mmCIF file of C-alpha atoms in Angstrom:
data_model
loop_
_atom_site.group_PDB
_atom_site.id
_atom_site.type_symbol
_atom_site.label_atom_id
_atom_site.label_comp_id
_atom_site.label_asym_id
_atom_site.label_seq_id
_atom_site.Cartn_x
_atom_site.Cartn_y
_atom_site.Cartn_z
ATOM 1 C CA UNK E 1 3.988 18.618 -8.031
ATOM 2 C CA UNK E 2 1.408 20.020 -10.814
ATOM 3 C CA UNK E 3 -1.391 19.682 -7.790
ATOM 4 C CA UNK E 4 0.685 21.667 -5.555
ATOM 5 C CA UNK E 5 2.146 24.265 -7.819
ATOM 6 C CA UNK E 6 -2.024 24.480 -8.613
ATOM 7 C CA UNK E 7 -2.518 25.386 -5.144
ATOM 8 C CA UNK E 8 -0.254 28.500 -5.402
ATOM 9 C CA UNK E 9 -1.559 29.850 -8.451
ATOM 10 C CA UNK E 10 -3.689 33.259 -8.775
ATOM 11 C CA UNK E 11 -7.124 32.883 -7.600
ATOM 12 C CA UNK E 12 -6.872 28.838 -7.141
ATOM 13 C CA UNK E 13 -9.424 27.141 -4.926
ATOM 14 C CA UNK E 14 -7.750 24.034 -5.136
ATOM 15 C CA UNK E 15 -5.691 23.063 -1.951
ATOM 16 C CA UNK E 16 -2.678 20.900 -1.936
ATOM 17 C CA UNK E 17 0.131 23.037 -0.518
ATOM 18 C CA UNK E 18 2.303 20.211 -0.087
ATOM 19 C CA UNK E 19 2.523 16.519 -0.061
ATOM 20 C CA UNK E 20 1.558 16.240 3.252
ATOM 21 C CA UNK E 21 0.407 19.278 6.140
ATOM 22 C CA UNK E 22 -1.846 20.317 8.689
ATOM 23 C CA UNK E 23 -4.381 22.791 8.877
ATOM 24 C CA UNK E 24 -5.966 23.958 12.504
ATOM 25 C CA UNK E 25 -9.434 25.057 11.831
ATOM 26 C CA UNK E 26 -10.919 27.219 14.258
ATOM 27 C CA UNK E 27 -14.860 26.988 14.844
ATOM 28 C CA UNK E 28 -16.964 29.159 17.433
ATOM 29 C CA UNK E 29 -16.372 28.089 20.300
ATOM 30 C CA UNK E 30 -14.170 24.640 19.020
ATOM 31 C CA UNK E 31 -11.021 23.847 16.581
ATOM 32 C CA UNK E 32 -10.407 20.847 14.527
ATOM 33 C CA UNK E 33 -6.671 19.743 13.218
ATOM 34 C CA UNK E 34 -6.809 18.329 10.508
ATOM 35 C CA UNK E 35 -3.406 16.069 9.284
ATOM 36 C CA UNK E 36 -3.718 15.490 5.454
ATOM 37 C CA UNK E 37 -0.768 12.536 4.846
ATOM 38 C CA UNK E 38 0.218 10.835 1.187
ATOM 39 C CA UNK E 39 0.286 6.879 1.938
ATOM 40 C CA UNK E 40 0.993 5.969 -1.118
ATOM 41 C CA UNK E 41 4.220 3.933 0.090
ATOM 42 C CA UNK E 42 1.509 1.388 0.919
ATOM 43 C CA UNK E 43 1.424 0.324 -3.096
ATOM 44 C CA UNK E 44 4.990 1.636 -4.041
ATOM 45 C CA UNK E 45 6.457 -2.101 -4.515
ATOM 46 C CA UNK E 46 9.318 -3.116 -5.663
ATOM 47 C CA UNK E 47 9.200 -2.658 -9.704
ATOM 48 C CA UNK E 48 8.558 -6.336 -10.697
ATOM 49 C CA UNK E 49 5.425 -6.821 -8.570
ATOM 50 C CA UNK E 50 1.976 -6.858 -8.720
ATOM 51 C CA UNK E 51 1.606 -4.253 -12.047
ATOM 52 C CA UNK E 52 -2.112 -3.953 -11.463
ATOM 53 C CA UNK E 53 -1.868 -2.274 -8.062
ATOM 54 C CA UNK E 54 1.652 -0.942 -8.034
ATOM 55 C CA UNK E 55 2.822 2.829 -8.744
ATOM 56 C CA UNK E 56 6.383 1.977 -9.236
ATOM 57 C CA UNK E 57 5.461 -1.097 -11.631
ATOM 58 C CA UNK E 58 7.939 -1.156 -14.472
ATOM 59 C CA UNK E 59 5.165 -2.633 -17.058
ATOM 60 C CA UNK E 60 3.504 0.741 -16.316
ATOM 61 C CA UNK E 61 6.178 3.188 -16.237
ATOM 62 C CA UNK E 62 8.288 3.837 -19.541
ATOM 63 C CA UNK E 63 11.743 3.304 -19.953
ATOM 64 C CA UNK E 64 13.888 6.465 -18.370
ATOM 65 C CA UNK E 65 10.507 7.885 -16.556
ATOM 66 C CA UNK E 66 11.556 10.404 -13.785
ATOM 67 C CA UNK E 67 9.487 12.773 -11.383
ATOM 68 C CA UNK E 68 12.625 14.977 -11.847
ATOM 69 C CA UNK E 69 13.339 17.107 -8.857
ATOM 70 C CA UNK E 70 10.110 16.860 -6.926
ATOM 71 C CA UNK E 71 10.075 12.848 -7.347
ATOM 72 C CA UNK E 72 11.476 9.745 -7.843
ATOM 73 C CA UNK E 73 14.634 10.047 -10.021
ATOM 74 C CA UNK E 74 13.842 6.933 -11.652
ATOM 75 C CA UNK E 75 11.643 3.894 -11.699
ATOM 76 C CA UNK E 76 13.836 1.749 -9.909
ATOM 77 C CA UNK E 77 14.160 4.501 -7.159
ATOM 78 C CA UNK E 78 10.691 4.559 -6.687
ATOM 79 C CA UNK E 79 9.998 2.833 -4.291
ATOM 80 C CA UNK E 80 12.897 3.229 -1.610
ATOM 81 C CA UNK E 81 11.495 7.271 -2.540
ATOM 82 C CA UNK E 82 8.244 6.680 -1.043
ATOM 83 C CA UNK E 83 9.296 4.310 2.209
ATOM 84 C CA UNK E 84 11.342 7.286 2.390
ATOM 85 C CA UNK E 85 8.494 10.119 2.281
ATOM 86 C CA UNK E 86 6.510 7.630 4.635
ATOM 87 C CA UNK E 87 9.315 7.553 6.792
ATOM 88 C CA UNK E 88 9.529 11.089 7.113
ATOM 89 C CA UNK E 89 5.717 11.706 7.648
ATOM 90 C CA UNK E 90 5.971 9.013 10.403
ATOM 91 C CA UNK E 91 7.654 11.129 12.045
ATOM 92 C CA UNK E 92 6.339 14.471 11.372
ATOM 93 C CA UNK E 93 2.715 13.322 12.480
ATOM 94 C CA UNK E 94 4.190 12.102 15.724
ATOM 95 C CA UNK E 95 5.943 15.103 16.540
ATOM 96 C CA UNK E 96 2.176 17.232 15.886
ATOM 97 C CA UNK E 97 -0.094 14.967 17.058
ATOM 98 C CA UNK E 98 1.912 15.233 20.756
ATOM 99 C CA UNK E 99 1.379 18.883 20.383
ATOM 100 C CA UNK E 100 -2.404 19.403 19.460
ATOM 101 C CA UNK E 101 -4.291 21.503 21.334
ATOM 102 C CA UNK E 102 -7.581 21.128 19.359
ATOM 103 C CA UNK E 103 -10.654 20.007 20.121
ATOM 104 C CA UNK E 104 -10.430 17.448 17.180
ATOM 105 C CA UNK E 105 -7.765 15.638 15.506
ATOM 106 C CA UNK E 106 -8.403 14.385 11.867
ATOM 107 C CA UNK E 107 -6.250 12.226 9.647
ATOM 108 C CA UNK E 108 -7.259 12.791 5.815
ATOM 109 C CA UNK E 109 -5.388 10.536 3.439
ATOM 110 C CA UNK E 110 -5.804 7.912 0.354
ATOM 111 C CA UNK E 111 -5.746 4.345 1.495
ATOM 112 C CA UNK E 112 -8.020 3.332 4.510
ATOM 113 C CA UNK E 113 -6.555 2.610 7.711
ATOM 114 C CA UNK E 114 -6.419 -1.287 6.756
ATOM 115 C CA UNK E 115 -3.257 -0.626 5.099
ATOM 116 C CA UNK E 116 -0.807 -0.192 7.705
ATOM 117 C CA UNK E 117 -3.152 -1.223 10.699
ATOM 118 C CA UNK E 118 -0.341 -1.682 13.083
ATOM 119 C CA UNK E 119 0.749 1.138 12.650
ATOM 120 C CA UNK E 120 -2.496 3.026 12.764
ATOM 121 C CA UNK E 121 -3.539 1.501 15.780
ATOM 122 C CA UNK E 122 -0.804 2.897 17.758
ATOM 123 C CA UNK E 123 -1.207 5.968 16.793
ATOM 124 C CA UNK E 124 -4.697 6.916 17.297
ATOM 125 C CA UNK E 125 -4.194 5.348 21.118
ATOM 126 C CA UNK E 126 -1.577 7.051 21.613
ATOM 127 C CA UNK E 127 -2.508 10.823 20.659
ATOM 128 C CA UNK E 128 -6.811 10.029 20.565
ATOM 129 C CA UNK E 129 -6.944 10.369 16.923
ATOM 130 C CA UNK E 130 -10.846 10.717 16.908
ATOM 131 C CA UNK E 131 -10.864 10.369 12.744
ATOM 132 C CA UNK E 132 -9.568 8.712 9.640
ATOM 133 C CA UNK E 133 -10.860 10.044 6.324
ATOM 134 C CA UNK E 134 -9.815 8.076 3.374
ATOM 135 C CA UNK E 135 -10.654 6.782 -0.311
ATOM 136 C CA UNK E 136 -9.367 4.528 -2.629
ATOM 137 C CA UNK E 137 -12.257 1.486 -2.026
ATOM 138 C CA UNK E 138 -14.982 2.618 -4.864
ATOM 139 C CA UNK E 139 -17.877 2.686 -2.102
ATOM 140 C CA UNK E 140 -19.292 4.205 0.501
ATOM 141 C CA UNK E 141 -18.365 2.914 4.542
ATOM 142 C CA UNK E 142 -18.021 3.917 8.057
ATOM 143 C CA UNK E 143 -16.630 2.277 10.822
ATOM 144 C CA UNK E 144 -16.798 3.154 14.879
ATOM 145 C CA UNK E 145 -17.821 1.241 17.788
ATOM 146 C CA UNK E 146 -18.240 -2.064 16.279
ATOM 147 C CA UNK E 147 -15.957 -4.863 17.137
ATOM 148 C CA UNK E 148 -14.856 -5.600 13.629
ATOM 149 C CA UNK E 149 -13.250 -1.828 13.816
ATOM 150 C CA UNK E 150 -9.490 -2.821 15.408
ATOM 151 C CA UNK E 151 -9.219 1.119 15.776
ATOM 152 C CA UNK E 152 -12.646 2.296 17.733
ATOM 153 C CA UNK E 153 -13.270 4.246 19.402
ATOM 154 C CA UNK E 154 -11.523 6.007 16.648
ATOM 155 C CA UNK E 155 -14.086 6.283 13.125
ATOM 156 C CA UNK E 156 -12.668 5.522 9.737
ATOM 157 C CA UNK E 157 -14.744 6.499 6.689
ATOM 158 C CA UNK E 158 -14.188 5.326 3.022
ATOM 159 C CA UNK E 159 -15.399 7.504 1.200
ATOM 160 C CA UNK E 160 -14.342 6.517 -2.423
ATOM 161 C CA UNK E 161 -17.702 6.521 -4.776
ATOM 162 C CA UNK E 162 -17.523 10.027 -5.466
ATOM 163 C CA UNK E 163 -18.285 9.204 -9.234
ATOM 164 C CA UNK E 164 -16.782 7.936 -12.075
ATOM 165 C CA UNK E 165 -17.369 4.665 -13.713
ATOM 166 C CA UNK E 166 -15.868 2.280 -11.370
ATOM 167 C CA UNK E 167 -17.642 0.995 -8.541
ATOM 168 C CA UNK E 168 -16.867 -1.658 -6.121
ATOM 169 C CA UNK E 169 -20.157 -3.478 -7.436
ATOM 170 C CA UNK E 170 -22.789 -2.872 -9.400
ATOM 171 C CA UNK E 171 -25.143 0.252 -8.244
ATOM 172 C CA UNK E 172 -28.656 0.464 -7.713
ATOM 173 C CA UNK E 173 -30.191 2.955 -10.261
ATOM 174 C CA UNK E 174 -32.142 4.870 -7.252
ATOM 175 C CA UNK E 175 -29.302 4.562 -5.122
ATOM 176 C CA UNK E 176 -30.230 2.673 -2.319
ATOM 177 C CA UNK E 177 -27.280 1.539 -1.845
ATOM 178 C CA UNK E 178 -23.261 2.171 -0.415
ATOM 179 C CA UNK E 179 -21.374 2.547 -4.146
ATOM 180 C CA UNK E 180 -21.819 6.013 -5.094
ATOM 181 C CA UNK E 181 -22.396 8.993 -2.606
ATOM 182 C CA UNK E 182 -20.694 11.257 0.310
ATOM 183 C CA UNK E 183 -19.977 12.134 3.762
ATOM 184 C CA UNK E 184 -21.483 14.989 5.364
ATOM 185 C CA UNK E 185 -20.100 15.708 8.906
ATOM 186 C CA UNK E 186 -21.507 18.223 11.408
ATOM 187 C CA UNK E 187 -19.374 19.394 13.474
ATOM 188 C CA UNK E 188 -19.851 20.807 17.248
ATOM 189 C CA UNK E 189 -17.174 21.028 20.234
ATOM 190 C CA UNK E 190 -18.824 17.737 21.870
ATOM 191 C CA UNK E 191 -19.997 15.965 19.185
ATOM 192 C CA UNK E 192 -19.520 15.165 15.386
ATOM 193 C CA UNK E 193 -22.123 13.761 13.435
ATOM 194 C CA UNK E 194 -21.326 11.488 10.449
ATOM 195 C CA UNK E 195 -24.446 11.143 7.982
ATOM 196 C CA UNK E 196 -23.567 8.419 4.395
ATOM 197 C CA UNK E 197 -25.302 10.177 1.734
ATOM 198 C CA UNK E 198 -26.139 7.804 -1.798
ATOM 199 C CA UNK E 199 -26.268 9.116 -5.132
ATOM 200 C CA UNK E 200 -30.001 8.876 -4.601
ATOM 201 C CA UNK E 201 -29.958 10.948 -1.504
ATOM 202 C CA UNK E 202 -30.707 8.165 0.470
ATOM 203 C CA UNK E 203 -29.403 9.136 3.991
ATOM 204 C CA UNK E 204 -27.748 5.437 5.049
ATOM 205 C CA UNK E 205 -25.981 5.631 7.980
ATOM 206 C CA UNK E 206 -26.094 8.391 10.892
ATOM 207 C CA UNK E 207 -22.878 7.885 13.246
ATOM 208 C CA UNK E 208 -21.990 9.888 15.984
ATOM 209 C CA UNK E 209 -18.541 10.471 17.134
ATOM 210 C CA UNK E 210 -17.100 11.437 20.899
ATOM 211 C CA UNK E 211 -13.858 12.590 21.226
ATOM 212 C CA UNK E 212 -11.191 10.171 21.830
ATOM 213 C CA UNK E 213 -8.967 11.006 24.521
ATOM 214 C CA UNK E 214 -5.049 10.191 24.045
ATOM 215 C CA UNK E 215 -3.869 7.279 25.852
ATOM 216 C CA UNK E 216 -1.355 8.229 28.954
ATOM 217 C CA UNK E 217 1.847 9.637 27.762
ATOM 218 C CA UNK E 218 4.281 6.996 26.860
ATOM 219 C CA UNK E 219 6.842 6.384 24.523
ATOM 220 C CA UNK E 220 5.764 5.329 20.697
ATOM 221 C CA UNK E 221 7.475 2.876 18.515
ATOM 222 C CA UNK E 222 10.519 5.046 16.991
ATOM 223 C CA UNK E 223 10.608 7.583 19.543
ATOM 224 C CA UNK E 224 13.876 9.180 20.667
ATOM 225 C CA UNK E 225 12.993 7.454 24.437
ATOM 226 C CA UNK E 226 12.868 4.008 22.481
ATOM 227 C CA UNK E 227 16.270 4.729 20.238
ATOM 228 C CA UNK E 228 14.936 4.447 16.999
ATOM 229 C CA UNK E 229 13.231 6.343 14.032
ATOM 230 C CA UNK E 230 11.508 5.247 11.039
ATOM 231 C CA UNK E 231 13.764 6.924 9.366
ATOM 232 C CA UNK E 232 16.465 4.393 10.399
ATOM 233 C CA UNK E 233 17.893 2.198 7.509
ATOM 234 C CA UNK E 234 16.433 4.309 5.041
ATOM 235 C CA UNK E 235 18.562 6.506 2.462
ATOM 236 C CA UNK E 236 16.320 9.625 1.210
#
């Protein structure tokens, strides 16, 4: 809630308007939609597991901690909170993705596509979700037509070595290597170009992306045709 209340103040370049929205970007002569989404359900477990890689871990959260209004009221609501705001993205992102009329559709979120591949999957056949922009791995990666990539044609980039001290293994001091770096994309109506950047401006990989056409029109898991929401069973 500080991020977003950030984004509103006086003469802030910081973005964050919400926990999750879209943005339509138009371009001469193209547009890209971009979808920025908050996965963090993926490591909102219940309170007694995993405390390393849990947000809703009890060892790390002090007795009587509460988000107040914008969050979880409590620990142990945690996590039913966040299946909740996943839930409710679901099917937000459903509902927008169906209705895109840009060139480009681009999912910007935290946890790579791994988490939640199922899910994924569907969705980028479905609506031709031609990207997946993500972080949390401390490296550099990008996956697209190989066969290891359960999601291609649809790319996925990690890009989580933006700096710090934590790397996913140890870096090489002239950075010719993945761990630290970016992502510079070059954008056209046809074409996007995808260029991994190291620390020691080594350019590492050069990907180019097609657009991904959406799958013929047919009813997704959850949709009103199939009965069901994700936001079945679930009490906000």
């Amino acid at each position: 809630d500080q991020q977003i209340a950030y984004t509103w103040a006086k003469g802030s370049r910081w973005v964050m308007p919400a926990q999750y929205w879209v943005q339509q970007i138009h371009y001469p002569g193209f547009s890209v939609e971009y979808f920025f989404v908050d996965t963090n359900a993926f490591m909102a477990l219940p309170v007694d597991a995993d405390p390393e890689h849990n947000i809703c871990s009890k060892e790390h959260n002090a007795e009587g901690a509460t988000c107040g209004a914008e969050g979880p009221a409590s620990v142990d609501a945690c996590p039913k909170w966040f299946q909740y705001l996943w839930a409710q993205q679901q099917v937000w992102l459903e509902d927008l993705l169906g209705k895109s009329t840009a060139d480009w559709q681009i999912i910007v979120t935290h946890f790579p596509p791994t988490f939640g591949i199922d899910y994924w999957k569907g969705i980028c056949e479905r609506h031709g979700v031609d990207a997946i922009i993500a972080g949390h791995v401390h490296s550099q990666a990008v996956h697209h037509l190989e066969a290891s990539n359960p999601l291609r044609p649809t790319a996925w980039i990690v890009s989580g070595g933006g700096g710090g001290i934590t790397s996913e293994s140890p870096p090489d001091p002239e950075g010719r290597d993945d761990q630290y770096g970016f992502f510079e994309l070059t954008l056209s109506k046809t074409v996007i170009q995808i260029q991994g950047i190291s620390h020691g401006g080594f350019v590492r990989s050069v990907t180019f992306l097609d657009p991904r056409p959406p799958a013929a029109k047919s009813p997704g898991p959850g949709s009103p045709a199939e009965g069901g929401s994700p936001l079945d069973g679930i009490a906000g």
